[in-house]
């Protein structure tokens, strides 16, 4: 395997020569140059092609068919009529008919470049005529000129064995066009393409010539198949591209690509150091800690041999992120703090800002770990730390960090229940920066913040639309973690409406190769378990729920996602309540509340816990004990504009008022909030509010005189809203809620005096208890 040159690169040199010979017509210039530039420039500098089908479908190692597909449709500007650029291209390839001709081909590549004054003067002294006026000369610093100069230097550096391998590979690569070229030229001699064999046949004879051909081409082609078809430079470009894709999308290498990598690297005597980093990323994504740790050390051992400590901070940074992902938090913090010190020493502001940003987010996720270190003052107070990061990111031109800091400020404000307008301002500033700098990778956090904010304001359809927009338009440019979280968000919204099968289909429809990543796979499995647990609880399948809950609670370690841990804990509380184990449920709520207070978690989650605690007192038969808790939750939710949490808290207050015989006040509260609560599209909350409203109207009916119109009107309203509550419970398949509603309905019928219907509803209640599905 050569360092740089391959038969495909010889083809590119011949194509560049066609362009400089002014054979390419003006209409074909752009496609030809686009084809060449697409092969020469690194991926990071390429713009999106206007004709993606023509460039993106090209193989990584160009074969002759790629050149044929490009050149056949373009006529030549000169020469014989009816000849295309493909014919001119083949003529240049078949003119290289010996190893000596290949040497001359590279030696004359310098004639395609523009000469400086000294070279022009020297050519004049030697009597070399200047190039014709029709010829296009390339600048030495242009992409084409740089490629030509490097190809020439690399050929001169080749050993004879490598030159011979390149020649044999070129002959094999060119052989595909023999049939076409023979038709165009009225047939070819047997030794066409090799002048030495053609001229030597007369002197050596046929048998000796065939033996020489076998020695030269046969043995080399069988023993070293495709040895010259790929170069070390191609392998390094392929590795760089794969590393970029893995870092950008967060995926692992597909199995078939991994096998091809292995086959290519086995042919290479010198293994590029970047292959160790690729193996590190793949092992890291696979959850293989020892292998990833070993490959990370191996990569930086190779890359830092001649660079002293200039890149030492990046080794530490990678090590810190790796340690954190595998739960070694103390080691991760220590490594990242050393990264900060080394980056300051080397004045690497990009690395320093990234490390400080990582420490901030790590501190938010694991405050107990950060409290145990001496790094608590490294960024000062939270808000000042974010402001510092934002200013530094702006100064150093780190647009991603700048945008991330703005979104973090918006998230901090939302978590603390501060101004919604300020949160919108920060999100819009980040959005402007993302659009101006075309940062497609930041669309995930941006859309997630929009979706979360509208969800907190109680507008569920806008929250869902932002998720759908991301999954439809931006998922292919973003990390798979973002795609996974948006998908689980959509599945959560579907589950709240009782569409469990559709939610599960959303999760099952994710890319299988992306789910091979260990961390994403764990998140995916846990969320599938949460959906199944929620459905089992609603169906009153408590034995199945207990089995799922035992598995999920075992996974609630310190490295578990905060949202998943909270969801699991709330479902655990629901399970305890359904088991009528109110003491343990209250203890669980108190434990979660104390942890949230210590860690400074999201205000929205704390309000939901307060509401849950107030409703638990009602379940235990003493609703008045939850009054102060419910009022506190409603007050905080109103100040923070957490609308869905506000409706839940107000429902708890209305229920307490009903227990105090304040039926009129309770009904007025519920009639006011239910239309707004319906916008949030949470069937469980809606059913709960309708059930509370039925209790309030039933109380009003009890206070009215027997047989009065007021009593009849209130009982009619009870029947209307009890049907609504039953429909909502039926949507989410909540058997216990349906039983409660059916019992209330039977009671109402007895009050009305319709004993037949009352008995029917009582039997329906018994059927529901057995787990049968019954219509309202």
Coordinates of N, CA, C and O in Angstrom, one line a residue, residues 431-493:
X431 N -31.6 30.8 18.9 CA -32.1 30.5 17.6 C -31.5 31.3 16.5 O -31.2 30.8 15.4
X432 N -31.4 32.6 16.7 CA -30.8 33.5 15.7 C -29.3 33.1 15.4 O -28.9 33.1 14.3
X433 N -28.6 32.8 16.5 CA -27.2 32.4 16.3 C -27.1 31.1 15.6 O -26.2 30.9 14.7
X434 N -28.0 30.1 15.8 CA -28.0 28.8 15.1 C -28.2 29.0 13.7 O -27.6 28.4 12.8
X435 N -29.2 29.9 13.3 CA -29.5 30.1 11.9 C -28.4 30.9 11.2 O -28.0 30.5 10.1
X436 N -27.9 31.9 11.9 CA -26.8 32.7 11.2 C -25.5 31.8 11.0 O -24.9 32.0 9.9
X437 N -25.2 31.0 11.9 CA -24.0 30.2 11.8 C -24.2 28.8 11.2 O -23.3 28.0 11.1
X438 N -25.5 28.5 10.9 CA -25.9 27.2 10.2 C -25.4 26.0 11.1 O -24.8 25.1 10.6
X439 N -25.7 26.1 12.4 CA -25.3 25.0 13.3 C -26.4 24.0 13.4 O -27.2 24.0 14.3
X440 N -26.4 23.0 12.4 CA -27.5 22.1 12.4 C -27.5 21.1 13.6 O -28.5 20.6 14.0
X441 N -26.3 20.9 14.2 CA -26.2 20.0 15.3 C -26.9 20.6 16.6 O -27.2 19.8 17.5
X442 N -27.1 21.9 16.6 CA -27.7 22.5 17.8 C -29.2 22.6 17.7 O -29.9 23.1 18.6
X443 N -29.8 22.1 16.6 CA -31.3 22.2 16.4 C -32.0 21.3 17.4 O -33.1 21.6 17.8
X444 N -31.3 20.2 17.8 CA -31.9 19.3 18.8 C -32.2 20.0 20.2 O -33.3 20.1 20.6
X445 N -31.1 20.5 20.8 CA -31.4 21.3 22.1 C -32.3 22.4 21.9 O -33.1 22.7 22.8
X446 N -32.2 23.1 20.8 CA -33.1 24.3 20.6 C -34.6 23.9 20.5 O -35.4 24.5 21.2
X447 N -34.9 22.9 19.7 CA -36.3 22.4 19.6 C -36.7 21.8 20.9 O -37.9 21.9 21.3
X448 N -35.8 21.1 21.6 CA -36.2 20.5 22.9 C -36.6 21.6 23.9 O -37.6 21.4 24.7
X449 N -35.9 22.7 23.9 CA -36.2 23.8 24.8 C -37.6 24.4 24.5 O -38.4 24.7 25.3
X450 N -37.8 24.6 23.2 CA -39.1 25.1 22.7 C -40.3 24.2 23.2 O -41.3 24.6 23.7
X451 N -40.1 22.9 22.9 CA -41.1 21.9 23.2 C -41.4 21.9 24.7 O -42.5 21.8 25.2
X452 N -40.3 21.9 25.5 CA -40.5 21.9 27.0 C -41.2 23.1 27.5 O -42.1 23.0 28.4
X453 N -40.8 24.3 26.9 CA -41.4 25.5 27.4 C -42.9 25.6 27.1 O -43.8 25.9 27.9
X454 N -43.3 25.1 25.9 CA -44.8 25.1 25.5 C -45.5 24.1 26.3 O -46.7 24.3 26.7
X455 N -44.8 23.0 26.7 CA -45.4 22.0 27.5 C -45.7 22.5 28.9 O -46.8 22.2 29.5
X456 N -44.8 23.3 29.5 CA -45.0 23.9 30.8 C -46.1 24.9 30.8 O -46.7 25.2 31.8
X457 N -46.3 25.6 29.6 CA -47.4 26.6 29.5 C -48.7 25.9 29.2 O -49.7 26.6 29.0
X458 N -48.7 24.6 29.1 CA -50.0 23.8 28.9 C -50.5 23.7 27.5 O -51.6 23.3 27.3
X459 N -49.6 24.1 26.5 CA -50.1 24.0 25.1 C -49.4 22.7 24.5 O -48.4 22.8 23.9
X460 N -50.1 21.6 24.7 CA -49.5 20.3 24.3 C -49.3 20.1 22.8 O -48.4 19.5 22.4
X461 N -50.3 20.7 22.0 CA -50.1 20.5 20.6 C -48.9 21.2 20.0 O -48.3 20.7 19.1
X462 N -48.6 22.4 20.6 CA -47.4 23.0 20.1 C -46.1 22.3 20.5 O -45.1 22.2 19.8
X463 N -46.1 21.7 21.8 CA -45.0 20.9 22.2 C -44.8 19.7 21.3 O -43.7 19.4 21.0
X464 N -45.9 19.1 21.0 CA -45.8 17.9 20.1 C -45.3 18.3 18.7 O -44.5 17.6 18.0
X465 N -45.8 19.5 18.2 CA -45.4 19.9 16.9 C -43.9 20.2 16.8 O -43.2 19.8 15.8
X466 N -43.3 20.7 17.8 CA -41.8 21.0 17.8 C -41.1 19.6 17.7 O -40.1 19.5 17.1
X467 N -41.6 18.6 18.4 CA -41.0 17.3 18.4 C -41.1 16.7 17.0 O -40.1 16.2 16.4
X468 N -42.3 16.8 16.3 CA -42.5 16.3 15.0 C -41.6 17.0 14.0 O -41.1 16.4 13.0
X469 N -41.4 18.4 14.1 CA -40.6 19.1 13.2 C -39.2 18.7 13.3 O -38.5 18.5 12.2
X470 N -38.7 18.4 14.5 CA -37.3 18.0 14.6 C -37.1 16.6 14.0 O -36.2 16.4 13.2
X471 N -38.0 15.7 14.3 CA -37.9 14.3 13.8 C -38.0 14.2 12.3 O -37.4 13.4 11.6
X472 N -38.8 15.2 11.7 CA -39.0 15.2 10.3 C -37.9 15.9 9.5 O -37.4 15.4 8.5
X473 N -37.4 17.0 10.0 CA -36.5 17.9 9.3 C -35.1 17.9 9.7 O -34.2 18.1 8.9
X474 N -34.8 17.7 11.0 CA -33.5 17.9 11.6 C -32.8 16.7 12.1 O -31.7 16.7 12.5
X475 N -33.5 15.5 12.2 CA -33.0 14.4 12.9 C -31.8 13.8 12.2 O -30.8 13.3 12.8
X476 N -31.7 13.9 10.8 CA -30.6 13.3 10.1 C -29.3 14.1 10.3 O -28.2 13.6 10.0
X477 N -29.4 15.3 10.8 CA -28.1 16.1 11.1 C -27.7 16.1 12.5 O -26.7 16.6 12.9
X478 N -28.5 15.5 13.4 CA -28.3 15.6 14.8 C -27.8 14.3 15.5 O -27.8 13.3 14.8
X479 N -27.4 14.4 16.7 CA -27.0 13.3 17.5 C -28.2 12.3 17.6 O -29.4 12.8 17.7
X480 N -27.9 11.0 17.7 CA -29.0 10.1 17.8 C -29.6 10.2 19.2 O -30.8 9.9 19.4
X481 N -28.9 10.7 20.2 CA -29.4 10.9 21.5 C -30.6 11.9 21.5 O -31.6 11.7 22.2
X482 N -30.4 12.9 20.7 CA -31.5 13.9 20.5 C -32.7 13.3 19.9 O -33.9 13.5 20.3
X483 N -32.5 12.5 18.8 CA -33.6 11.8 18.2 C -34.3 10.8 19.1 O -35.6 10.8 19.2
X484 N -33.5 10.1 19.9 CA -34.1 9.2 20.9 C -35.0 10.0 21.9 O -36.1 9.5 22.3
X485 N -34.5 11.1 22.4 CA -35.2 11.8 23.4 C -36.5 12.4 22.9 O -37.5 12.5 23.5
X486 N -36.4 12.9 21.6 CA -37.6 13.5 21.0 C -38.7 12.4 20.8 O -39.9 12.6 20.9
X487 N -38.2 11.2 20.4 CA -39.1 10.1 20.2 C -39.7 9.6 21.4 O -41.0 9.4 21.5
X488 N -39.0 9.6 22.5 CA -39.6 9.2 23.8 C -40.5 10.3 24.3 O -41.5 10.0 24.9
X489 N -40.3 11.5 24.0 CA -41.2 12.6 24.3 C -42.5 12.5 23.6 O -43.6 12.6 24.2
X490 N -42.4 12.1 22.3 CA -43.7 11.9 21.5 C -44.4 10.7 22.1 O -45.6 10.7 22.3
X491 N -43.6 9.6 22.4 CA -44.3 8.4 23.0 C -44.9 8.7 24.3 O -46.0 8.2 24.7
X492 N -44.3 9.6 25.1 CA -44.9 10.0 26.4 C -46.2 10.8 26.2 O -47.2 10.5 26.9
X493 N -46.3 11.7 25.2 CA -47.5 12.4 24.9 C -48.6 11.5 24.4 O -49.8 11.6 24.8

